[in-house]
Amino acid sequence: MAEELHDYKERHRFWTQISLEQLSTTNNLLLTISTGFLAFCFDKESIKNIIKDSTLSYNWSLFYYFASLGLIALSITLGIAVLFCRLYDFRISRHLSLTRKRFYEKHSKVITIEKNKESINMCHRLKSLYFIIFCEFPHINKDCINDNPQDQNLIDGVGKLKQLSKILGSATWRWTKIQVLLFFSSVICYVLHFWLT
């Protein structure tokens, strides 16, 4: 029984590693292709003509051209946001792992934290992205792990970091899907631009 449990844990660890590597590869590939596609699509002459002649009648071809540029720019922006989310998610997870190890060494027991059952929405994701970019990253150093294993400040700090990591992980997967959708929508708009020219 113990061998089977160990085997399942190893399989889970293996497939988790594979999925994270694939996610990184997908995001990097999308960012590279999207940036190249933006450089390919960008046409100074089209933009100059619109700026010079503002009396042009409504043109669907130009609409799809600018829609394509806007969508690919959004795709690149989301790709960069995914990069930040992944970097900080890994950093927080590593820090939590170190804190749990230190706590176990000091008290010979694990930190028990109540699970936050609140659902994660777009507002949480955007706030977390803003927090990791513009605010100071909260650390739990050795001195925080004192003789009291029930220290509420420590438990609250670990709980907040765990929730932040969960939100960043959720943002990574959700925004990668949206990034792919925006990329393909941009390509479709660019094709429509040529078709209507």
CSV table of N, CA and C in Angstrom, one decimal, residues 85-97 100 120 125 128 131-132 137-138 157-173:
chain,number,residue,atom,x,y,z
A,85,CYS,N,3.5,36.5,-13.4
A,85,CYS,CA,2.7,35.6,-12.5
A,85,CYS,C,3.5,34.3,-12.3
A,86,ARG,N,4.0,33.7,-13.3
A,86,ARG,CA,4.8,32.5,-13.1
A,86,ARG,C,6.0,32.7,-12.2
A,87,LEU,N,6.8,33.7,-12.5
A,87,LEU,CA,8.0,34.0,-11.8
A,87,LEU,C,7.7,34.1,-10.3
A,88,TYR,N,6.6,34.9,-10.0
A,88,TYR,CA,6.3,35.2,-8.6
A,88,TYR,C,5.6,34.0,-7.9
A,89,ASP,N,4.8,33.3,-8.7
A,89,ASP,CA,4.2,32.1,-8.1
A,89,ASP,C,5.3,31.1,-7.7
A,90,PHE,N,6.3,30.9,-8.5
A,90,PHE,CA,7.4,30.0,-8.2
A,90,PHE,C,8.2,30.5,-7.0
A,91,ARG,N,8.4,31.8,-7.0
A,91,ARG,CA,9.2,32.4,-5.9
A,91,ARG,C,8.4,32.3,-4.5
A,92,ILE,N,7.1,32.5,-4.6
A,92,ILE,CA,6.3,32.3,-3.4
A,92,ILE,C,6.2,30.9,-2.9
A,93,SER,N,6.1,30.0,-3.9
A,93,SER,CA,6.0,28.5,-3.5
A,93,SER,C,7.3,28.1,-2.9
A,94,ARG,N,8.5,28.6,-3.5
A,94,ARG,CA,9.8,28.2,-2.9
A,94,ARG,C,9.9,28.8,-1.5
A,95,HIS,N,9.4,30.0,-1.3
A,95,HIS,CA,9.5,30.6,0.0
A,95,HIS,C,8.6,29.9,1.0
A,96,LEU,N,7.4,29.5,0.6
A,96,LEU,CA,6.5,28.8,1.5
A,96,LEU,C,7.1,27.4,1.9
A,97,SER,N,7.7,26.8,0.9
A,97,SER,CA,8.4,25.5,1.2
A,97,SER,C,9.5,25.7,2.2
A,100,ARG,N,7.9,26.3,5.7
A,100,ARG,CA,7.3,25.1,6.3
A,100,ARG,C,8.5,24.2,6.8
A,120,ILE,N,-11.9,32.6,-7.1
A,120,ILE,CA,-11.0,33.6,-7.6
A,120,ILE,C,-11.6,34.2,-8.9
A,125,ARG,N,-7.2,38.5,-9.7
A,125,ARG,CA,-6.0,38.3,-10.5
A,125,ARG,C,-5.3,39.6,-10.8
A,128,SER,N,-3.6,41.0,-7.7
A,128,SER,CA,-2.4,40.3,-7.4
A,128,SER,C,-1.2,40.7,-8.3
A,131,PHE,N,0.0,43.9,-7.2
A,131,PHE,CA,0.8,43.8,-5.9
A,131,PHE,C,2.2,43.3,-6.2
A,132,ILE,N,2.3,42.2,-7.0
A,132,ILE,CA,3.7,41.6,-7.2
A,132,ILE,C,4.6,42.6,-8.0
A,137,PHE,N,7.5,42.5,-1.8
A,137,PHE,CA,7.1,41.1,-1.6
A,137,PHE,C,7.3,40.7,-0.1
A,138,PRO,N,6.2,40.2,0.6
A,138,PRO,CA,6.3,39.8,2.0
A,138,PRO,C,7.1,38.6,2.2
A,157,GLY,N,0.4,35.1,7.8
A,157,GLY,CA,1.4,35.5,6.8
A,157,GLY,C,1.5,34.3,5.8
A,158,VAL,N,1.6,33.1,6.3
A,158,VAL,CA,1.6,31.9,5.4
A,158,VAL,C,0.4,31.8,4.6
A,159,GLY,N,-0.8,32.0,5.3
A,159,GLY,CA,-2.1,31.9,4.6
A,159,GLY,C,-2.2,32.9,3.4
A,160,LYS,N,-1.7,34.2,3.7
A,160,LYS,CA,-1.8,35.2,2.6
A,160,LYS,C,-0.9,34.8,1.5
A,161,LEU,N,0.3,34.3,1.8
A,161,LEU,CA,1.2,34.0,0.7
A,161,LEU,C,0.7,32.8,-0.1
A,162,LYS,N,0.0,31.8,0.6
A,162,LYS,CA,-0.5,30.7,-0.1
A,162,LYS,C,-1.7,31.1,-1.0
A,163,GLN,N,-2.5,32.0,-0.5
A,163,GLN,CA,-3.6,32.5,-1.3
A,163,GLN,C,-3.1,33.3,-2.6
A,164,LEU,N,-2.1,34.1,-2.3
A,164,LEU,CA,-1.5,34.9,-3.4
A,164,LEU,C,-0.9,33.9,-4.5
A,165,SER,N,-0.2,32.9,-4.1
A,165,SER,CA,0.3,31.9,-5.0
A,165,SER,C,-0.8,31.2,-5.8
A,166,LYS,N,-1.9,30.9,-5.1
A,166,LYS,CA,-3.1,30.2,-5.7
A,166,LYS,C,-3.7,31.2,-6.8
A,167,ILE,N,-3.8,32.4,-6.5
A,167,ILE,CA,-4.4,33.4,-7.4
A,167,ILE,C,-3.4,33.6,-8.6
A,168,LEU,N,-2.1,33.7,-8.4
A,168,LEU,CA,-1.2,33.8,-9.5
A,168,LEU,C,-1.2,32.6,-10.4
A,169,GLY,N,-1.3,31.4,-9.8
A,169,GLY,CA,-1.4,30.1,-10.6
A,169,GLY,C,-2.7,30.1,-11.5
A,170,SER,N,-3.8,30.6,-10.9
A,170,SER,CA,-5.0,30.7,-11.6
A,170,SER,C,-4.9,31.7,-12.8
A,171,ALA,N,-4.3,32.8,-12.5
A,171,ALA,CA,-4.1,33.8,-13.5
A,171,ALA,C,-3.2,33.3,-14.7
A,172,THR,N,-2.2,32.6,-14.3
A,172,THR,CA,-1.3,32.0,-15.4
A,172,THR,C,-2.1,31.2,-16.4
A,173,TRP,N,-2.8,30.2,-15.8
A,173,TRP,CA,-3.6,29.3,-16.7
A,173,TRP,C,-4.7,30.0,-17.5
